[in-house]
Coordinates of C-alpha atoms in Angstrom, one line a residue:
M1 CA 161.4 -10.5 -34.6
E2 CA 158.4 -8.4 -35.6
H3 CA 160.3 -7.1 -38.6
H4 CA 160.0 -10.6 -40.2
L5 CA 156.3 -11.3 -39.5
A6 CA 153.9 -10.9 -42.4
T7 CA 150.2 -10.1 -41.9
S8 CA 149.1 -12.4 -44.6
A9 CA 150.3 -15.6 -46.2
E10 CA 150.4 -14.0 -49.6
R11 CA 153.1 -11.6 -48.4
A12 CA 155.3 -14.2 -46.8
D13 CA 158.3 -16.1 -48.1
Y14 CA 157.7 -19.0 -45.7
L15 CA 154.9 -20.4 -43.5
V16 CA 155.8 -21.3 -39.9
E17 CA 153.7 -23.6 -37.8
L18 CA 154.4 -21.6 -34.6
S19 CA 152.8 -24.1 -32.2
N20 CA 155.2 -26.8 -33.4
I21 CA 158.3 -24.6 -33.3
A22 CA 157.5 -23.1 -29.9
R23 CA 157.1 -26.6 -28.4
D24 CA 160.2 -28.1 -30.1
T25 CA 162.4 -29.0 -27.2
S26 CA 165.2 -30.2 -29.5
I27 CA 166.2 -26.6 -30.1
G28 CA 166.6 -23.5 -28.0
P29 CA 166.1 -23.1 -24.3
R30 CA 164.8 -25.7 -21.8
G31 CA 161.1 -25.8 -21.0
P32 CA 158.0 -26.9 -22.9
R33 CA 157.3 -23.6 -24.7
S34 CA 159.4 -20.7 -25.8
L35 CA 159.3 -17.9 -28.5
R36 CA 163.1 -17.8 -28.4
R37 CA 163.0 -20.9 -30.7
L38 CA 161.2 -18.8 -33.3
G39 CA 164.1 -16.4 -33.1
L40 CA 166.6 -19.2 -33.8
V41 CA 164.6 -20.3 -36.8
L42 CA 164.4 -16.8 -38.2
R43 CA 168.2 -16.5 -37.9
A44 CA 168.6 -19.8 -39.7
L45 CA 166.2 -18.7 -42.4
M46 CA 168.2 -15.5 -43.0
E47 CA 171.4 -17.6 -43.2
L48 CA 169.7 -20.0 -45.6
T49 CA 168.2 -17.4 -47.9
G50 CA 170.9 -14.6 -47.6
D51 CA 167.9 -12.2 -47.1
P52 CA 168.0 -10.1 -43.9
D53 CA 164.3 -9.1 -44.6
V54 CA 163.0 -12.6 -45.2
S55 CA 159.3 -12.8 -44.1
V56 CA 157.2 -15.5 -42.5
Y57 CA 153.5 -16.0 -41.8
L58 CA 152.8 -17.6 -38.4
V59 CA 149.9 -19.9 -37.7
A60 CA 149.3 -21.3 -34.2
D61 CA 146.8 -23.4 -32.4
N62 CA 144.5 -21.8 -29.8
S63 CA 146.1 -24.2 -27.3
L64 CA 149.5 -22.5 -27.6
L65 CA 148.3 -19.5 -25.6
G66 CA 145.8 -21.7 -23.7
G67 CA 148.8 -23.3 -22.1
H68 CA 150.5 -20.0 -21.3
R69 CA 151.7 -21.3 -17.9
E70 CA 154.2 -23.6 -19.8
F71 CA 156.1 -20.6 -21.1
G72 CA 159.2 -20.1 -18.9
D73 CA 159.0 -16.3 -19.5
Q74 CA 155.6 -14.7 -19.1
A75 CA 156.8 -11.7 -21.0
E76 CA 156.7 -14.0 -24.1
V77 CA 153.1 -14.7 -23.4
R78 CA 152.3 -11.0 -23.4
R79 CA 154.3 -10.6 -26.6
L80 CA 152.5 -13.5 -28.3
R81 CA 149.1 -12.0 -27.3
G82 CA 150.2 -8.8 -28.9
W83 CA 151.1 -10.5 -32.1
V84 CA 147.7 -12.2 -32.2
A85 CA 145.9 -8.8 -31.6
D86 CA 148.0 -7.1 -34.3
G87 CA 147.3 -9.8 -36.9
L88 CA 150.9 -11.1 -36.9
V89 CA 149.8 -14.6 -35.8
E90 CA 146.8 -16.4 -37.2
E91 CA 145.3 -18.3 -34.2
V92 CA 143.1 -21.2 -35.2
D93 CA 141.6 -24.5 -33.7
D94 CA 143.8 -26.7 -36.0
A95 CA 147.1 -25.1 -37.1
D96 CA 148.1 -28.2 -39.0
E97 CA 145.1 -28.1 -41.3
R98 CA 145.4 -24.3 -41.8
V99 CA 149.1 -24.5 -42.7
L100 CA 148.5 -27.3 -45.1
D101 CA 145.7 -25.5 -46.8
L102 CA 147.8 -22.4 -47.2
A103 CA 150.8 -24.5 -48.5
R104 CA 148.7 -26.2 -51.0
M105 CA 147.1 -23.0 -52.3
T106 CA 150.3 -20.9 -52.4
A107 CA 153.1 -23.5 -52.8
T108 CA 154.9 -21.6 -50.0
P109 CA 157.5 -23.6 -48.1
V110 CA 156.6 -24.7 -44.6
I111 CA 158.9 -24.7 -41.5
T112 CA 157.8 -27.3 -39.0
G113 CA 158.9 -30.6 -37.5
D114 CA 155.7 -32.3 -38.2
Q115 CA 155.4 -35.1 -40.8
Y116 CA 151.6 -34.6 -41.0
V117 CA 150.9 -38.3 -41.4
D118 CA 147.4 -38.0 -40.0
H119 CA 146.6 -35.3 -42.6
R120 CA 147.7 -37.2 -45.7
A121 CA 144.3 -38.6 -46.5
G122 CA 143.0 -35.0 -47.0
H123 CA 146.3 -33.7 -48.5
P124 CA 147.7 -36.5 -50.7
W125 CA 150.1 -33.9 -52.2
I126 CA 152.3 -34.4 -49.1
Q127 CA 153.1 -37.9 -50.1
G128 CA 156.6 -38.0 -51.6
N129 CA 157.1 -34.2 -51.2
T130 CA 160.9 -33.5 -50.9
W131 CA 161.1 -29.7 -51.3
Q132 CA 158.3 -27.8 -49.5
F133 CA 158.9 -28.7 -45.8
L134 CA 161.9 -27.6 -43.7
R135 CA 162.6 -28.7 -40.1
P136 CA 164.9 -26.9 -37.6
E137 CA 167.9 -28.9 -36.4
A138 CA 170.2 -27.9 -33.6
R139 CA 173.9 -27.3 -34.1
P140 CA 176.5 -28.1 -31.4
D141 CA 176.9 -24.4 -30.7
G142 CA 173.2 -24.0 -30.0
S143 CA 172.3 -22.3 -33.3
V144 CA 169.8 -23.8 -35.7
T145 CA 170.0 -24.9 -39.3
L146 CA 167.0 -25.6 -41.6
V147 CA 167.0 -29.0 -43.3
A148 CA 164.7 -30.1 -46.1
M149 CA 162.4 -33.0 -45.1
D150 CA 161.7 -35.9 -47.4
M151 CA 158.1 -36.5 -46.4
G152 CA 158.2 -40.0 -47.9
V153 CA 155.2 -42.1 -48.8
R154 CA 153.1 -43.6 -46.0
S155 CA 150.7 -46.5 -46.4
A156 CA 146.9 -46.1 -46.1
A157 CA 147.0 -48.3 -42.9
E158 CA 149.7 -46.1 -41.3
I159 CA 147.8 -42.9 -42.2
S160 CA 144.6 -44.4 -40.7
R161 CA 146.4 -45.4 -37.5
K162 CA 147.9 -42.0 -37.1
M163 CA 144.5 -40.3 -37.6
E164 CA 143.1 -42.5 -34.9
L165 CA 145.9 -41.8 -32.5
S166 CA 145.6 -38.1 -33.2
A167 CA 141.9 -38.4 -32.4
L168 CA 142.6 -39.8 -28.9
K169 CA 144.9 -36.9 -28.1
K170 CA 142.5 -34.3 -29.3
Q171 CA 139.8 -35.7 -27.1
G172 CA 141.9 -35.4 -24.1
L173 CA 142.2 -39.2 -23.6
L174 CA 145.8 -39.0 -22.6
G175 CA 146.9 -39.0 -19.0
P176 CA 149.5 -36.8 -17.3
S177 CA 152.2 -39.4 -17.9
R178 CA 151.4 -39.6 -21.6
T179 CA 149.5 -42.9 -21.3
P180 CA 146.0 -43.5 -22.6
L181 CA 143.0 -43.3 -20.3
T182 CA 142.1 -46.9 -20.9
D183 CA 139.5 -46.8 -18.1
V184 CA 137.6 -44.3 -20.4
I185 CA 138.5 -45.8 -23.8
M186 CA 137.4 -49.3 -22.8
Q187 CA 133.9 -48.2 -21.6
S188 CA 130.7 -47.4 -23.4
W189 CA 129.1 -44.1 -22.5
R190 CA 125.6 -42.6 -22.7
C191 CA 124.5 -39.0 -22.7
P192 CA 121.8 -38.2 -20.1
E193 CA 120.0 -36.1 -22.8
P194 CA 117.3 -38.6 -23.9
R195 CA 117.5 -37.6 -27.6
C196 CA 121.3 -37.8 -27.9
S197 CA 122.6 -41.0 -29.5
L198 CA 126.2 -40.0 -30.2
Y199 CA 127.5 -42.5 -27.7
D200 CA 124.7 -45.1 -27.5
I201 CA 125.7 -48.4 -29.0
R202 CA 122.0 -49.4 -29.3
R203 CA 120.8 -46.4 -31.2
G204 CA 123.7 -44.5 -32.8
D205 CA 125.3 -45.3 -36.1
R206 CA 128.4 -43.3 -35.1
I207 CA 129.7 -44.3 -31.7
L208 CA 132.1 -41.6 -30.5
L209 CA 134.6 -41.6 -27.8
P210 CA 133.9 -38.9 -25.2
R211 CA 135.8 -35.7 -24.8
M212 CA 137.5 -35.2 -21.4
R213 CA 136.8 -31.9 -19.7
R214 CA 138.3 -31.2 -16.3
G215 CA 138.8 -35.0 -16.0
V216 CA 135.2 -35.9 -16.7
P217 CA 133.9 -37.7 -19.9
T218 CA 131.6 -35.2 -21.5
C219 CA 129.1 -35.1 -24.3
E220 CA 130.5 -33.3 -27.4
L221 CA 127.1 -31.8 -28.2
H222 CA 125.5 -31.0 -24.9
G223 CA 128.5 -30.5 -22.7
T224 CA 127.0 -32.6 -19.9
P225 CA 128.9 -35.5 -18.1
L226 CA 128.3 -38.9 -19.7
E227 CA 127.0 -41.9 -17.8
N228 CA 129.0 -45.2 -17.9
D229 CA 127.2 -47.8 -20.0
G230 CA 129.4 -50.8 -19.4
P231 CA 132.3 -52.3 -21.4
R232 CA 132.8 -51.0 -24.9
L233 CA 132.5 -53.5 -27.7
G234 CA 134.8 -53.3 -30.6
T235 CA 134.3 -53.5 -34.3
T236 CA 137.0 -53.8 -37.0
Q237 CA 136.9 -53.8 -40.8
L238 CA 138.2 -56.4 -43.2
K239 CA 138.8 -55.7 -46.9
A240 CA 138.8 -58.0 -49.9
V241 CA 141.4 -56.9 -52.4
I242 CA 141.3 -58.6 -55.9
D243 CA 144.2 -57.8 -58.2
G244 CA 145.1 -54.7 -56.2
T245 CA 141.5 -53.2 -56.1
C246 CA 139.4 -53.2 -52.9
V247 CA 136.1 -54.8 -54.0
A248 CA 134.3 -55.4 -50.7
R249 CA 134.4 -54.5 -47.0
Y250 CA 133.1 -56.5 -44.1
T251 CA 132.8 -55.8 -40.4
L252 CA 133.9 -58.1 -37.5
D253 CA 132.6 -57.6 -34.0
E254 CA 134.3 -58.4 -30.7
G255 CA 133.7 -62.0 -29.7
S256 CA 132.8 -63.2 -33.2
E257 CA 134.4 -65.5 -35.7
A258 CA 133.9 -65.6 -39.4
Y259 CA 134.9 -68.0 -42.1
V260 CA 136.3 -66.6 -45.4
G261 CA 136.5 -68.6 -48.6
R262 CA 134.9 -69.6 -51.8
L263 CA 131.5 -70.6 -50.3
P264 CA 132.0 -70.8 -46.5
G265 CA 128.3 -70.9 -45.6
P266 CA 125.5 -68.5 -44.6
A267 CA 127.5 -66.8 -41.8
G268 CA 130.7 -66.5 -43.7
I269 CA 132.4 -64.1 -46.1
A270 CA 131.8 -65.6 -49.6
L271 CA 134.3 -64.6 -52.3
H272 CA 132.9 -66.8 -55.1
S273 CA 131.1 -64.0 -56.9
L274 CA 134.2 -61.8 -56.9
L275 CA 136.6 -64.4 -58.5
S276 CA 137.1 -65.7 -61.9
P277 CA 136.4 -69.5 -62.3
Q278 CA 140.1 -70.2 -62.6
V279 CA 141.1 -68.3 -59.5
A280 CA 138.1 -69.6 -57.5
Q281 CA 139.4 -73.2 -58.0
Q282 CA 142.4 -72.2 -55.9
V283 CA 140.4 -71.0 -52.9
S284 CA 139.0 -73.5 -50.5
R285 CA 135.3 -73.4 -49.5
R286 CA 136.4 -72.5 -46.0
H287 CA 139.9 -71.0 -46.4
L288 CA 140.4 -68.8 -43.4
A289 CA 138.9 -68.3 -39.9
V290 CA 139.0 -64.7 -38.6
S291 CA 138.1 -64.0 -35.0
A292 CA 138.1 -61.1 -32.6
R293 CA 138.9 -62.0 -29.0
N294 CA 139.6 -59.6 -26.2
G295 CA 140.4 -56.7 -28.5
T296 CA 142.7 -58.7 -30.8
V297 CA 142.0 -60.0 -34.3
L298 CA 143.3 -63.4 -35.1
I299 CA 143.5 -65.3 -38.4
R300 CA 143.8 -69.1 -38.9
D301 CA 144.5 -71.1 -42.1
I302 CA 142.0 -73.9 -42.5
S303 CA 142.4 -74.3 -46.2
T304 CA 143.4 -77.2 -48.5
Y305 CA 145.7 -75.1 -50.7
G306 CA 147.6 -73.1 -48.1
T307 CA 147.8 -69.4 -47.3
R308 CA 150.6 -66.9 -47.0
M309 CA 150.9 -63.6 -45.0
R310 CA 153.0 -60.5 -44.9
R311 CA 153.1 -57.9 -42.2
T312 CA 153.2 -54.1 -42.6
G313 CA 156.2 -52.3 -41.1
K314 CA 156.3 -49.1 -39.1
R315 CA 157.0 -47.0 -42.2
G316 CA 154.3 -48.6 -44.3
G317 CA 156.5 -51.1 -46.2
F318 CA 155.8 -54.8 -46.1
G319 CA 157.9 -57.7 -44.8
P320 CA 158.4 -60.9 -46.9
W321 CA 155.5 -63.3 -47.6
E322 CA 155.5 -66.2 -45.2
A323 CA 153.4 -69.4 -45.2
L324 CA 150.8 -69.5 -42.5
P325 CA 151.1 -72.7 -40.4
P326 CA 147.8 -74.5 -40.7
Q327 CA 145.3 -74.6 -37.9
T328 CA 147.2 -71.9 -35.9
D329 CA 145.9 -68.6 -34.7
R330 CA 148.1 -65.7 -35.7
P331 CA 147.6 -61.9 -34.9
F332 CA 146.1 -60.0 -37.8
R333 CA 147.0 -56.4 -37.4
P334 CA 145.9 -53.3 -39.4
G335 CA 147.7 -53.2 -42.7
D336 CA 148.7 -56.9 -42.7
E337 CA 147.8 -58.8 -45.8
V338 CA 146.8 -62.5 -46.2
E339 CA 146.9 -64.0 -49.7
L340 CA 144.4 -66.9 -50.3
A341 CA 145.4 -67.3 -54.0
P342 CA 147.4 -65.2 -56.5
G343 CA 145.8 -61.7 -56.6
V344 CA 143.3 -62.6 -53.8
V345 CA 144.1 -60.7 -50.6
L346 CA 142.3 -60.1 -47.3
T347 CA 143.6 -57.2 -45.3
R348 CA 142.6 -55.1 -42.3
S349 CA 141.7 -51.5 -42.5
G350 CA 143.6 -49.0 -40.3
R351 CA 140.7 -48.9 -37.9
R352 CA 141.5 -50.6 -34.6
F353 CA 139.7 -52.0 -31.6
P354 CA 139.9 -49.7 -28.5
A355 CA 142.3 -52.1 -26.9
E356 CA 144.7 -51.9 -29.9
L357 CA 144.5 -48.1 -29.9
A358 CA 145.5 -48.0 -26.3
D359 CA 148.4 -50.4 -26.8
A360 CA 149.6 -48.5 -29.9
W361 CA 149.5 -45.2 -27.9
R362 CA 151.6 -46.7 -25.2
T363 CA 154.4 -47.4 -27.6
Q364 CA 154.1 -44.3 -29.8
A365 CA 153.0 -41.6 -27.3
A366 CA 156.4 -39.9 -27.3
R367 CA 156.3 -39.2 -31.0
T368 CA 152.7 -39.0 -32.1
P369 CA 149.8 -36.6 -32.2
M370 CA 145.2 -37.3 -32.0
T371 CA 139.2 -37.4 -32.1
P372 CA 137.0 -40.2 -31.7
I373 CA 136.8 -43.0 -34.3
A374 CA 133.4 -44.4 -34.7
A375 CA 132.7 -48.0 -35.8
A376 CA 130.1 -47.9 -38.6
P377 CA 129.3 -51.0 -40.6
T378 CA 130.1 -50.9 -44.3
R379 CA 129.6 -53.5 -46.9
R380 CA 130.8 -52.4 -50.3
A381 CA 133.9 -50.6 -51.5

């Protein structure tokens, strides 16, 4: 295989995210990690290009060698270490980000099975890309073919959710059975270092989730075990969107309720100054009640004129508009939209309460990557 490995991205015909390929259990031998999968990909690449000398540049996470015991053949571990020492593999903290940077700068095709949903905010060029990404696919005879991936277009809410789930995984907040460590996620934490406010809900403006090290919640900055500071309160973000443009953002804390409308009162979210006089006439003074209870956001129509709602799907598309039954609490999930009047929409950002993160991880753990998301109040778009 060494014959095909380039020592720089500029000299390579293709970029390969080695961490992803070596862990891809849909191809090659059994076991969590194997370099033989790279060999199958190289043979597929020679078949695809008709070039026996086709070259690739390999990028891998540090964690690939860090989990060397998961390789079925320890000779592969020694081989991989040799590649790193000889400059045939670029070993980095985040292979995804490095591969995408190289792909953006050089326009070199990428071989991976990753859709990079959690990186699309920083790399919007991925959206709708149909030519630059190839994924390996197993044939019945055990060989591999390379298939062009349509990266599609993902919604802002889906990208945000994916980023948050990736954050949990990177912090080590995933148990051995691929379930979230809810006993950690649902608690507040405090660093014993008196000047550290990274985790202190009373002093910090960014409230981080801890990093798990050897099974212990640990301070990211000081490396010391954190102290349990009681149940973790949640905060979510609501956005007012007028004629397709986000014009204001509001925060909602766990256990609170807010009224949204034209002029709902001093504790409410007033939209009057954001609306034209004609549109404002179609919005009730108190149009909606939005509440956060036990880690779930609920919405209730209390208007005179009625409200309709549409939910976001798994792939970012929306379902049909449906009338909200009056005086009935309905779940209001990230990405969902509620229309108060034509062109006047209230939506949730992708940021979730800790309980929602945990629940989302339970249902998506088998197919998702993820660092701590902090709840910081914002007021204006």
